[in-house]
mmCIF file of C-alpha atoms in Angstrom:
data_model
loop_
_atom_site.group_PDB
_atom_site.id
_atom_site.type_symbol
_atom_site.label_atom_id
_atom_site.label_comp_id
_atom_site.label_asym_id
_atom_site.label_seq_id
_atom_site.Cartn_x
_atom_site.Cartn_y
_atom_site.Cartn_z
ATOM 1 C CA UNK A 1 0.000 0.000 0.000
ATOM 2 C CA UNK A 2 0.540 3.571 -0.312
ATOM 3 C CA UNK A 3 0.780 4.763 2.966
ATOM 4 C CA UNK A 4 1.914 8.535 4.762
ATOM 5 C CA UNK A 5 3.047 8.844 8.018
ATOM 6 C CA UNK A 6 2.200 12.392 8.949
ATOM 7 C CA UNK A 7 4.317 13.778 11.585
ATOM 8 C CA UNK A 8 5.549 16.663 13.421
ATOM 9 C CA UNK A 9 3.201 19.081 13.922
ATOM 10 C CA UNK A 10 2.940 22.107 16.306
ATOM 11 C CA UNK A 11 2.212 21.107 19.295
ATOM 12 C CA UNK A 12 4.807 20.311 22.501
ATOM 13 C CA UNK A 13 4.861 16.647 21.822
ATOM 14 C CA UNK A 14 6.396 17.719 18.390
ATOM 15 C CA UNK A 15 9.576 16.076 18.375
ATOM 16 C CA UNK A 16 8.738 12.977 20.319
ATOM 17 C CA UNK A 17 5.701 12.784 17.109
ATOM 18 C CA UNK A 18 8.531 13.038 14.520
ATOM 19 C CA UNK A 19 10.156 9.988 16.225
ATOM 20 C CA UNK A 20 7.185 8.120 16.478
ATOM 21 C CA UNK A 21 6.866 8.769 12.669
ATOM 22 C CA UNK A 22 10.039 7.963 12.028
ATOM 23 C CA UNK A 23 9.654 4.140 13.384
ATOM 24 C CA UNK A 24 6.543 3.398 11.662
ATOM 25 C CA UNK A 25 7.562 4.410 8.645
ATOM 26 C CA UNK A 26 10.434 2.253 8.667
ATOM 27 C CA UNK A 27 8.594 -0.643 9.765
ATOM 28 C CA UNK A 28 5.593 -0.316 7.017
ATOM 29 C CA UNK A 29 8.615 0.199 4.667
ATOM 30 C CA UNK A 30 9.947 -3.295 6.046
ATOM 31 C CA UNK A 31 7.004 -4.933 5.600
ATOM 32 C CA UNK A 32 6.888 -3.608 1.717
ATOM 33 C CA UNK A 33 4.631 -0.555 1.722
ATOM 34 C CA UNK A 34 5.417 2.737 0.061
ATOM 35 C CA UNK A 35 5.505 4.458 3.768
ATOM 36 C CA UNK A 36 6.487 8.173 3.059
ATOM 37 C CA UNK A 37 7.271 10.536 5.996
ATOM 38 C CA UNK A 38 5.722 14.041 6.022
ATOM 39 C CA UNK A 39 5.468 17.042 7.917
ATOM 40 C CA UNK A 40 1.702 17.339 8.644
ATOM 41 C CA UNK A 41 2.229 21.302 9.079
ATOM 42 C CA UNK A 42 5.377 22.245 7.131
ATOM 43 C CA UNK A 43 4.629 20.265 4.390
ATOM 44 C CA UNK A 44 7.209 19.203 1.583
ATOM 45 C CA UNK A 45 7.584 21.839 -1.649
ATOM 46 C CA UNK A 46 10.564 20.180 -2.371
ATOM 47 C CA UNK A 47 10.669 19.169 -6.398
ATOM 48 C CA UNK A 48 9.753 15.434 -6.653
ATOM 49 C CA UNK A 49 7.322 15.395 -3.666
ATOM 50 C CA UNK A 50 4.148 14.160 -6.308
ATOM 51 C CA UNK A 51 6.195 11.170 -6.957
ATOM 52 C CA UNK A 52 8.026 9.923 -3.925
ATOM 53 C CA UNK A 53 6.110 6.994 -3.706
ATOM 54 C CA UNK A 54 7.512 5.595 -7.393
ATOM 55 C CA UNK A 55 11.113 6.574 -5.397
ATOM 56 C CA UNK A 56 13.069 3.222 -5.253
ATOM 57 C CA UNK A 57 15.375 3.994 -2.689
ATOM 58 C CA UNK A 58 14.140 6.232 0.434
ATOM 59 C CA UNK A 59 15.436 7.197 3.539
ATOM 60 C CA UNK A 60 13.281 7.822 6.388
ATOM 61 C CA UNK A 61 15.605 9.455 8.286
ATOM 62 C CA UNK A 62 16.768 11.567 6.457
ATOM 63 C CA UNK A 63 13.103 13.153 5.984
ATOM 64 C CA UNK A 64 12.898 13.157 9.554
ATOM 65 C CA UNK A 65 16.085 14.945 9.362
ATOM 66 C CA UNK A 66 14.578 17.223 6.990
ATOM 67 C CA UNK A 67 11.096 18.052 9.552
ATOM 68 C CA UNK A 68 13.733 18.970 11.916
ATOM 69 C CA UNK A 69 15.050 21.586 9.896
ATOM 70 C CA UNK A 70 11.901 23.530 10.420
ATOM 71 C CA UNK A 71 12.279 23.404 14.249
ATOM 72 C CA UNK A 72 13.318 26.882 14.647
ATOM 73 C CA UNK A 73 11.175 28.423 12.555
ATOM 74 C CA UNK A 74 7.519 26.754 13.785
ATOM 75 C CA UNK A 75 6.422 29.996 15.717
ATOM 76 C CA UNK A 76 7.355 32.330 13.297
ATOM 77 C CA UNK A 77 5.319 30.012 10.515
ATOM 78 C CA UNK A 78 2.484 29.558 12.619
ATOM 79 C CA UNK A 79 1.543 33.380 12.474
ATOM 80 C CA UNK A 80 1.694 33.304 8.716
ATOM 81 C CA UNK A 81 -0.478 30.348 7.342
ATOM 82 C CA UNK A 82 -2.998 27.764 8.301
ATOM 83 C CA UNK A 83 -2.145 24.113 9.947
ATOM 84 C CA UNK A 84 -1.518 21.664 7.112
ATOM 85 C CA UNK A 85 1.277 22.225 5.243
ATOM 86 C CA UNK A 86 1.833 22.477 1.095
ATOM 87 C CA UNK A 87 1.389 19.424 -0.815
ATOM 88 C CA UNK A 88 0.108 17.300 2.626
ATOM 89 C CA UNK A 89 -3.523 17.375 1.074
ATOM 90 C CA UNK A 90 -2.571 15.846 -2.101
ATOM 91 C CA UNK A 91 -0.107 13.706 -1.263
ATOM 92 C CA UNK A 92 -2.614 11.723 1.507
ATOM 93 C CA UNK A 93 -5.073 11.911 -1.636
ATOM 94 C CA UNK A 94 -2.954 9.906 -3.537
ATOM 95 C CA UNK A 95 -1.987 6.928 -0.956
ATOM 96 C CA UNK A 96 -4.136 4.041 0.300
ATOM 97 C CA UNK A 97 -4.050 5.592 4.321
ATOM 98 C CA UNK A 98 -2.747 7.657 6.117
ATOM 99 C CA UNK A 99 -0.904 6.633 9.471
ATOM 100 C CA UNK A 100 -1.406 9.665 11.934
ATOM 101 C CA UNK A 101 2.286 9.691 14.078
ATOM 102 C CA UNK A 102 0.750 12.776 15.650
ATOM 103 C CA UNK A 103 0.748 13.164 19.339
ATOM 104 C CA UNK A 104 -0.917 16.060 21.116
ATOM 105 C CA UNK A 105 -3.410 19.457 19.990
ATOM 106 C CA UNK A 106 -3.609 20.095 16.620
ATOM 107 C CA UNK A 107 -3.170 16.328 15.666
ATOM 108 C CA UNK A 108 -4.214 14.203 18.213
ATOM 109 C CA UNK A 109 -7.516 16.276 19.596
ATOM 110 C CA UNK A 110 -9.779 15.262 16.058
ATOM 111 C CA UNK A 111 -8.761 18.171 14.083
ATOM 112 C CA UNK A 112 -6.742 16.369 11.525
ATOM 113 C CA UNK A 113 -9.410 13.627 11.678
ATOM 114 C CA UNK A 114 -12.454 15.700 10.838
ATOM 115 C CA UNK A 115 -10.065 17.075 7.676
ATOM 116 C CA UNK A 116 -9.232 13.707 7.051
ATOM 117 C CA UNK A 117 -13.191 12.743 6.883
ATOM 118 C CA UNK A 118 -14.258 15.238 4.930
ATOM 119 C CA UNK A 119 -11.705 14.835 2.435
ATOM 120 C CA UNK A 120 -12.983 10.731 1.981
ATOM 121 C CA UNK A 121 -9.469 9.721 3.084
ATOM 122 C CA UNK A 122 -8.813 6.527 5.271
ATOM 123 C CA UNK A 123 -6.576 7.249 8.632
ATOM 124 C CA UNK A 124 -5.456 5.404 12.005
ATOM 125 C CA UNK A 125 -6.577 5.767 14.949
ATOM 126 C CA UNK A 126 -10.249 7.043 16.355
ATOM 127 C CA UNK A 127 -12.412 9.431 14.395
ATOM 128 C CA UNK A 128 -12.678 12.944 14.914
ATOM 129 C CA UNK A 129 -15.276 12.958 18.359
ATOM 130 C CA UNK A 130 -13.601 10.475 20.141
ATOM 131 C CA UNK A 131 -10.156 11.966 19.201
ATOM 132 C CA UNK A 132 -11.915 15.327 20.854
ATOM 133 C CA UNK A 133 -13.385 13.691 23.832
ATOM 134 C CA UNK A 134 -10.368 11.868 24.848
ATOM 135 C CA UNK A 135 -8.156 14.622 24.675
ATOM 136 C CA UNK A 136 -10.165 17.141 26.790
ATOM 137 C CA UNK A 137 -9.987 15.573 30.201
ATOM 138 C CA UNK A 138 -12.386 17.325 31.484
ATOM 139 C CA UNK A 139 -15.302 15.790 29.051
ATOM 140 C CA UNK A 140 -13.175 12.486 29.716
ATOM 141 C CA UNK A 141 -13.984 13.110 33.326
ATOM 142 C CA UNK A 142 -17.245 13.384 33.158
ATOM 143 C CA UNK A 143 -17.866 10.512 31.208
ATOM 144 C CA UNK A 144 -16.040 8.215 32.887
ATOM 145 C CA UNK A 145 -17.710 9.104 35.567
ATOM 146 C CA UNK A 146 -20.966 8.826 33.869
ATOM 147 C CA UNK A 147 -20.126 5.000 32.762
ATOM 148 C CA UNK A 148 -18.837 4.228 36.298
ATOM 149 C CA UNK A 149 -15.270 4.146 34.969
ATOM 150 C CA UNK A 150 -13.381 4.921 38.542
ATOM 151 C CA UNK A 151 -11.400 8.695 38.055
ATOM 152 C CA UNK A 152 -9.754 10.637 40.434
ATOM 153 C CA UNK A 153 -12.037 13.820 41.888
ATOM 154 C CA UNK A 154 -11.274 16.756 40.170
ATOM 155 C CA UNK A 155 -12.114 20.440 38.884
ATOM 156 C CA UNK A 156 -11.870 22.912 35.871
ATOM 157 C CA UNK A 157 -9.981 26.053 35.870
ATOM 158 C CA UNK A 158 -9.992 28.509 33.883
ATOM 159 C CA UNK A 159 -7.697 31.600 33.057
ATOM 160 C CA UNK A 160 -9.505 34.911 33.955
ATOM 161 C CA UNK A 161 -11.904 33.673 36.687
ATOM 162 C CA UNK A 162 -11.686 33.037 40.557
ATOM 163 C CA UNK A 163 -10.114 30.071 41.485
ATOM 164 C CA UNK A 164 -10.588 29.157 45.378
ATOM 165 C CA UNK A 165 -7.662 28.026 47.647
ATOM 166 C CA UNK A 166 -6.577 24.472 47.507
ATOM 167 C CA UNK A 167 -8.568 24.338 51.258
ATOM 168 C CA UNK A 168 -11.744 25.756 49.487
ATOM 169 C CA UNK A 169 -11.893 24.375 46.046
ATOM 170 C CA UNK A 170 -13.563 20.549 47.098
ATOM 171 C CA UNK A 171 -10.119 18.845 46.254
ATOM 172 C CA UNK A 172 -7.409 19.696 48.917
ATOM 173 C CA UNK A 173 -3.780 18.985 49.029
ATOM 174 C CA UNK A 174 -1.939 17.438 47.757
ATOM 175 C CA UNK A 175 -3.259 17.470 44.351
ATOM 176 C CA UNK A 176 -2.365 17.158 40.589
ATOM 177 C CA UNK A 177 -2.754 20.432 37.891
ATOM 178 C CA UNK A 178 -2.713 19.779 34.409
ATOM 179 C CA UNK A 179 -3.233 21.333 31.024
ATOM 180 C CA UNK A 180 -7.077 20.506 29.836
ATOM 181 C CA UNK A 181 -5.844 19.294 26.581
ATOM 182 C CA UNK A 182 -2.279 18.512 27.009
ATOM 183 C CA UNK A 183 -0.187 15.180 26.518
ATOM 184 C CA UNK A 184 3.083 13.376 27.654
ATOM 185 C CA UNK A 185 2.832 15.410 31.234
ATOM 186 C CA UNK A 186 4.137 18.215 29.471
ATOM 187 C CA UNK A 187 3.076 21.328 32.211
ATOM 188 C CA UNK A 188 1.959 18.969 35.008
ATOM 189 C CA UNK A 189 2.720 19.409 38.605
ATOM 190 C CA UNK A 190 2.515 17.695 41.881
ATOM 191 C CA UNK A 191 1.558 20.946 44.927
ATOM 192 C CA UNK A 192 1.899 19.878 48.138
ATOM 193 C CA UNK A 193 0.960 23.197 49.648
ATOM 194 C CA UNK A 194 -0.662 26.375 48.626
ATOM 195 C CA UNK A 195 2.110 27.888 47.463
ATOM 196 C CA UNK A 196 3.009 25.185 45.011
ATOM 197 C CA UNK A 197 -0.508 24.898 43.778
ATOM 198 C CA UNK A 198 -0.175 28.330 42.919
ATOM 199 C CA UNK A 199 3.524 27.824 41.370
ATOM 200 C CA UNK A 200 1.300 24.488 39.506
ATOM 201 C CA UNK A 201 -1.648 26.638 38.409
ATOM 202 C CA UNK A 202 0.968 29.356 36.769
ATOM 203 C CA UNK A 203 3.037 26.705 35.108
ATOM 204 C CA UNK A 204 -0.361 25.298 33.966
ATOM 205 C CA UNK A 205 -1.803 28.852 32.430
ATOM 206 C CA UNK A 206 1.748 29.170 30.449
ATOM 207 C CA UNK A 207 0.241 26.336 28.164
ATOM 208 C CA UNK A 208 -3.205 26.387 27.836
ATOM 209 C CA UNK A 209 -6.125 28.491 29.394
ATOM 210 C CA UNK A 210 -7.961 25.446 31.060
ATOM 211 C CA UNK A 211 -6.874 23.433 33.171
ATOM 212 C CA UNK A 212 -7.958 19.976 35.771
ATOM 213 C CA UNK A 213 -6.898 20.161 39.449
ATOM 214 C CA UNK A 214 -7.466 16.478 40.541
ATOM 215 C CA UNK A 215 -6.594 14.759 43.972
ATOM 216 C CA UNK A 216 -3.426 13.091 44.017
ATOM 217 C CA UNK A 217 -3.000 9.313 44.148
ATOM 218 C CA UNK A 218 -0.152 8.171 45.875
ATOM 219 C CA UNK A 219 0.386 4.242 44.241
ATOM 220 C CA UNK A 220 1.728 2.343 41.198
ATOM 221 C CA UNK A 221 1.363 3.654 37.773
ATOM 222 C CA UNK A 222 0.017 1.708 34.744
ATOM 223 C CA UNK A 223 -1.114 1.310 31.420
ATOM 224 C CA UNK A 224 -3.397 -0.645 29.302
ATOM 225 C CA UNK A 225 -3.507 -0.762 25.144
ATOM 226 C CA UNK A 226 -7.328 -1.590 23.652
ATOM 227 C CA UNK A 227 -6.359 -2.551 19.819
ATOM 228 C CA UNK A 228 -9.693 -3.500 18.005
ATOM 229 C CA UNK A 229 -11.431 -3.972 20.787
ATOM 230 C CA UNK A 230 -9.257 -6.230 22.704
ATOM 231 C CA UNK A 231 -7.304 -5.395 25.824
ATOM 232 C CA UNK A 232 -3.863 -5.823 25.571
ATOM 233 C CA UNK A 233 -1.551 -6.758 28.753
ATOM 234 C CA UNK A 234 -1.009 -4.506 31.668
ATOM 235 C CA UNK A 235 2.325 -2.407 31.596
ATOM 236 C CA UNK A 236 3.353 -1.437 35.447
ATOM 237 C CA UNK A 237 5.644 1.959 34.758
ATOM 238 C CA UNK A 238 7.854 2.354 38.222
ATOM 239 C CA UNK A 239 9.763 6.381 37.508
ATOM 240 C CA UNK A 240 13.334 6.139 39.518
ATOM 241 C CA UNK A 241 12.289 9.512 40.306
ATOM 242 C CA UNK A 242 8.982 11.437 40.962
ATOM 243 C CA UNK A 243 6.228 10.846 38.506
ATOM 244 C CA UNK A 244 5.913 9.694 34.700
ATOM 245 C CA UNK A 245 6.311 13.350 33.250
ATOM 246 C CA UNK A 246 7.904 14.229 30.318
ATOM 247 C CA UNK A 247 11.514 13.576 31.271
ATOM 248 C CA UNK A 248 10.989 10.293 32.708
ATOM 249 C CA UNK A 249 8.578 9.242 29.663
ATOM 250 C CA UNK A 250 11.629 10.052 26.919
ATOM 251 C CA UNK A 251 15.072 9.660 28.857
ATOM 252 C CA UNK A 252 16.833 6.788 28.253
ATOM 253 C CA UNK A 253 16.759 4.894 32.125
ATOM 254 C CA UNK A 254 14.206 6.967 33.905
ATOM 255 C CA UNK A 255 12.122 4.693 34.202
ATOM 256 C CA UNK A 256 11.423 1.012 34.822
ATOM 257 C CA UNK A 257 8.879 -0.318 32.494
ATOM 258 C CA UNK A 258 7.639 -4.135 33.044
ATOM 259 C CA UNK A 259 4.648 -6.011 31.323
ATOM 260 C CA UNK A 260 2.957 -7.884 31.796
ATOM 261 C CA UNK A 261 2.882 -5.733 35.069
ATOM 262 C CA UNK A 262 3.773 -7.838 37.926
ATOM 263 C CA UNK A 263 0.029 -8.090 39.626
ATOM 264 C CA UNK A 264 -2.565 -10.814 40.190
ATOM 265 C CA UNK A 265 -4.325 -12.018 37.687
ATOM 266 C CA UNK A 266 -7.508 -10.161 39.014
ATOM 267 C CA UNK A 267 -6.058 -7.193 39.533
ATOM 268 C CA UNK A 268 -4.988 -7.289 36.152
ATOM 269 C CA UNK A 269 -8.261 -8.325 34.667
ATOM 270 C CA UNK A 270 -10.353 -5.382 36.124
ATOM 271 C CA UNK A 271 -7.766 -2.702 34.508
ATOM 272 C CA UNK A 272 -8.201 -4.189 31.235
ATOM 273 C CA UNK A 273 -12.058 -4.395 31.822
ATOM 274 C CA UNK A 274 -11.634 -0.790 33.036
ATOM 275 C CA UNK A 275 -9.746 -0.011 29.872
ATOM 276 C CA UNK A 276 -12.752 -1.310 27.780
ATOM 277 C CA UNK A 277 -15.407 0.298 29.533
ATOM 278 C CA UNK A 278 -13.326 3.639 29.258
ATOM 279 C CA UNK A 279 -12.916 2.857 25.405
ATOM 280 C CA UNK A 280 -16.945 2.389 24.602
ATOM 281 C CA UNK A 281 -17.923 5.569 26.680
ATOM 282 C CA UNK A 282 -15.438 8.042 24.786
ATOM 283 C CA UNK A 283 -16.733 5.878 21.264
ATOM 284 C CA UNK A 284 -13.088 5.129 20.258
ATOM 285 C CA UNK A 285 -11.974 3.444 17.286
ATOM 286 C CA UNK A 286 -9.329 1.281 15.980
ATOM 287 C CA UNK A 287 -6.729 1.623 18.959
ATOM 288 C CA UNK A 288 -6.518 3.315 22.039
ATOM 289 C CA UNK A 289 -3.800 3.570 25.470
ATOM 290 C CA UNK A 290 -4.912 4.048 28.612
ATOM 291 C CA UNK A 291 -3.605 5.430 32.254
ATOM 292 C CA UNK A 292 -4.485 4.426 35.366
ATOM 293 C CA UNK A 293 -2.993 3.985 38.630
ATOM 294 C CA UNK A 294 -3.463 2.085 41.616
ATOM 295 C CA UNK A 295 -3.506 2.812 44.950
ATOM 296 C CA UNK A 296 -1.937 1.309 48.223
ATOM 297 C CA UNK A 297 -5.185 0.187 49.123
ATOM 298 C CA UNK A 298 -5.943 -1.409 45.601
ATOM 299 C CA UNK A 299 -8.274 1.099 44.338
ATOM 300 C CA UNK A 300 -7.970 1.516 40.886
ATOM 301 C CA UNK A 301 -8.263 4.750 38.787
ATOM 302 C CA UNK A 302 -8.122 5.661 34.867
ATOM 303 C CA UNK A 303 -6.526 9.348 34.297
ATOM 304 C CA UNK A 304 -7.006 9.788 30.872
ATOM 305 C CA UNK A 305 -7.152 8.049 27.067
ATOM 306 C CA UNK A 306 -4.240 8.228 24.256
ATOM 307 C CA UNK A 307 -6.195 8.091 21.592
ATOM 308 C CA UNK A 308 -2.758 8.154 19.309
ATOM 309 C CA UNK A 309 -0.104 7.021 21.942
ATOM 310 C CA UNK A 310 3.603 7.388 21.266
ATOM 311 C CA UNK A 311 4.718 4.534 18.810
ATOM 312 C CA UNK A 312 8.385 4.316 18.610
ATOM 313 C CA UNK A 313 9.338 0.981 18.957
ATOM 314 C CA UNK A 314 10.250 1.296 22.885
ATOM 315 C CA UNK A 315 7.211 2.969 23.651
ATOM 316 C CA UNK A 316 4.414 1.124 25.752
ATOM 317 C CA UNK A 317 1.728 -0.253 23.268
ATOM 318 C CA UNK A 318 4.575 -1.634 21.591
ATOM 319 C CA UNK A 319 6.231 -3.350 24.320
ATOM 320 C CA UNK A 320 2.151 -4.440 25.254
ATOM 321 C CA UNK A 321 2.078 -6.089 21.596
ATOM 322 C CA UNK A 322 5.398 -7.281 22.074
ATOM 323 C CA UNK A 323 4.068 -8.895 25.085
ATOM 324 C CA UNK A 324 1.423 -11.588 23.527
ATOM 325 C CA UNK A 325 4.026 -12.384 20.428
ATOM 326 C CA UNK A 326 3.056 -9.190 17.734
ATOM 327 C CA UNK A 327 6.617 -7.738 16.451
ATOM 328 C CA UNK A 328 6.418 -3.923 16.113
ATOM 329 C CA UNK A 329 6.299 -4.018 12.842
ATOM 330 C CA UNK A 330 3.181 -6.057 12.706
ATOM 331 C CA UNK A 331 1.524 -3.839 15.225
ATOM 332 C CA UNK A 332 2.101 -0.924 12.973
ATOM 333 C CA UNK A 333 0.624 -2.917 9.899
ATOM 334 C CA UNK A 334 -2.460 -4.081 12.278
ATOM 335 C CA UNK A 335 -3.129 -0.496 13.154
ATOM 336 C CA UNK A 336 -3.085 -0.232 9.811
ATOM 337 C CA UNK A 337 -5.540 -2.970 8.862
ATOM 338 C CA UNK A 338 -8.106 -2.605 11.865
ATOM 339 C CA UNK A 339 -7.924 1.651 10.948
ATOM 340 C CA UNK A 340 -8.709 0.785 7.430
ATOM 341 C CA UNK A 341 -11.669 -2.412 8.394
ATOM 342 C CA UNK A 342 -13.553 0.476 10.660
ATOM 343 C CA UNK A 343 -13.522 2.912 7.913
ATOM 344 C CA UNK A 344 -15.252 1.002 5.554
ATOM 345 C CA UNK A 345 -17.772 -0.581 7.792
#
């Protein structure tokens, strides 16, 4: 098949998207599809672009080197044009699917996926509702909560209006602040007292303008791939220090990953059948991560959904698939297949 891997992107999860993209387009590539790598917002105006898939020989990191090039110059190119890049609409016309490697807004919160659908062209991952749903935590909230899908308490805040003392505002210390529509714990924080909640809530307002102040669970930290409908196995992720957050989800050794997760078989069993119920009430599609945590008393709790989780070939959905015998490369090519099965049905 014809297949792009649209990467990159705007948003803070940029780079870790362009190595996401990177890996599965080497592994469709390996498997025999014409996988191309491309820029979802920069684009490629480069002379040839119409035909790279009749290219013989391509190098996938070198394009990735070639995304990179634009690093520098996002911000100033955001203020100038829209979102998707030249020659990204025509080239995705021309190939069989599309594999989204996007993580985070602007690719991951159904924008790209409502384009996608109005254009007639087959993509991964969920559609563009459940895509929205799952990555505004606060709607993710409320429906777990509506489809008895355990979730730690929590509020909305929002820039401009009052916001109440940790003492006042029906969640208490310590607690967790996080970007409404953020990913890969990129302006997250951990307060402790007031003063750090209002450090947390700062922090918070530098990225977006809403944000979820949740109680804090003090346990294990997990997560659980749905692929089609089926759960895959638990992953237990133990930090060496503090929480998952961005530095301990990318460097190399800061963090212990083990799956299956080292638990009972029950125990085990209701996160997955957590997992599920948490995939039907945000009406995902095709594949799905979730996060949850435990606590010391055994409690169990899903945070949010990853409705396109990080897919380089270390990254946890992998190492899930990797678990029950599926190679990464034949996860990629599922995602693929099960993407392209919904689509049509």
């Amino acid at each position: 098949m014809k297949i792009v891997v649209l990467a990159g992107g705007t948003s803070t999860e940029r780079e870790i998207s362009i190595v996401s993209g990177t890996g599965v387009c080497k592994a469709l590539r390996s498997k025999g599809h014409r996988a191309v790598l491309m820029d979802v917002f920069c684009g490629d105006d480069r002379p040839g672009t119409a035909d790279v898939f009749e290219q013989e020989e391509y190098d996938a990191d070198e394009e990735a080197a070639y995304i990179r090039s634009f690093d520098d110059k996002i911000e100033e190119m955001k203020g100038k044009r829209g979102f998707i890049g030249p020659n990204v609409i025509a080239l995705c016309r021309q190939a069989d699917a599309v594999f989204l490697a996007l993580h985070g807004q602007n690719g991951e919160d159904g924008k790209v996926q409502a384009a996608l659908e109005l254009m007639g062209v087959p993509f991964t991952g969920c559609g563009h509702l459940g895509s929205g749903m799952a990555m505004d935590k606060a709607v993710s909230k409320e429906l777990f909560k509506q489809n008895g899908v355990p979730t730690p308490e929590g509020i909305v805040v929002r820039a401009g209006e009052e916001i109440l003392p940790a003492d006042r505002n029906g969640v208490g210390l310590p607690c967790v602040v996080k970007p409404n529509c953020g990913g890969s714990s990129v302006g997250v924080s951990i307060a402790r007292t007031q003063e750090e909640y209002e450090r947390a809530l700062q922090e918070g307002f530098g990225y977006e303008p809403v944000l979820v102040v949740e109680q804090y669970i003090r346990g294990r930290e997990f997560s659980v791939g749905v692929v089609d409908g089926e759960a895959y196995p638990v992953i237990e992720i133990a930090p060496i220090e503090g929480f998952y957050d961005y530095h301990n989800k990318y460097a190399a050794g800061s963090a212990i990953e083990t799956c299956p997760a080292d638990l009972p078989q029950e125990v085990s069993d209701r996160m997955q059948y957590c997992a599920l119920v948490a995939w039907k009430a945000l009406r995902l599609e095709s594949y799905a991560r979730f996060d949850m945590l435990m606590d010391e008393e055994g409690n169990i709790y899903c945070l949010e959904a990853n409705t396109l989780p990080g897919m380089t070939p270390t990254s946890l959905l992998p190492q899930e698939a990797a678990a029950i015998g599926i190679s990464y490369a034949d996860l990629c090519e599922k995602i693929i297949n099960v993407s392209l099965k919904g689509r049509k049905e």
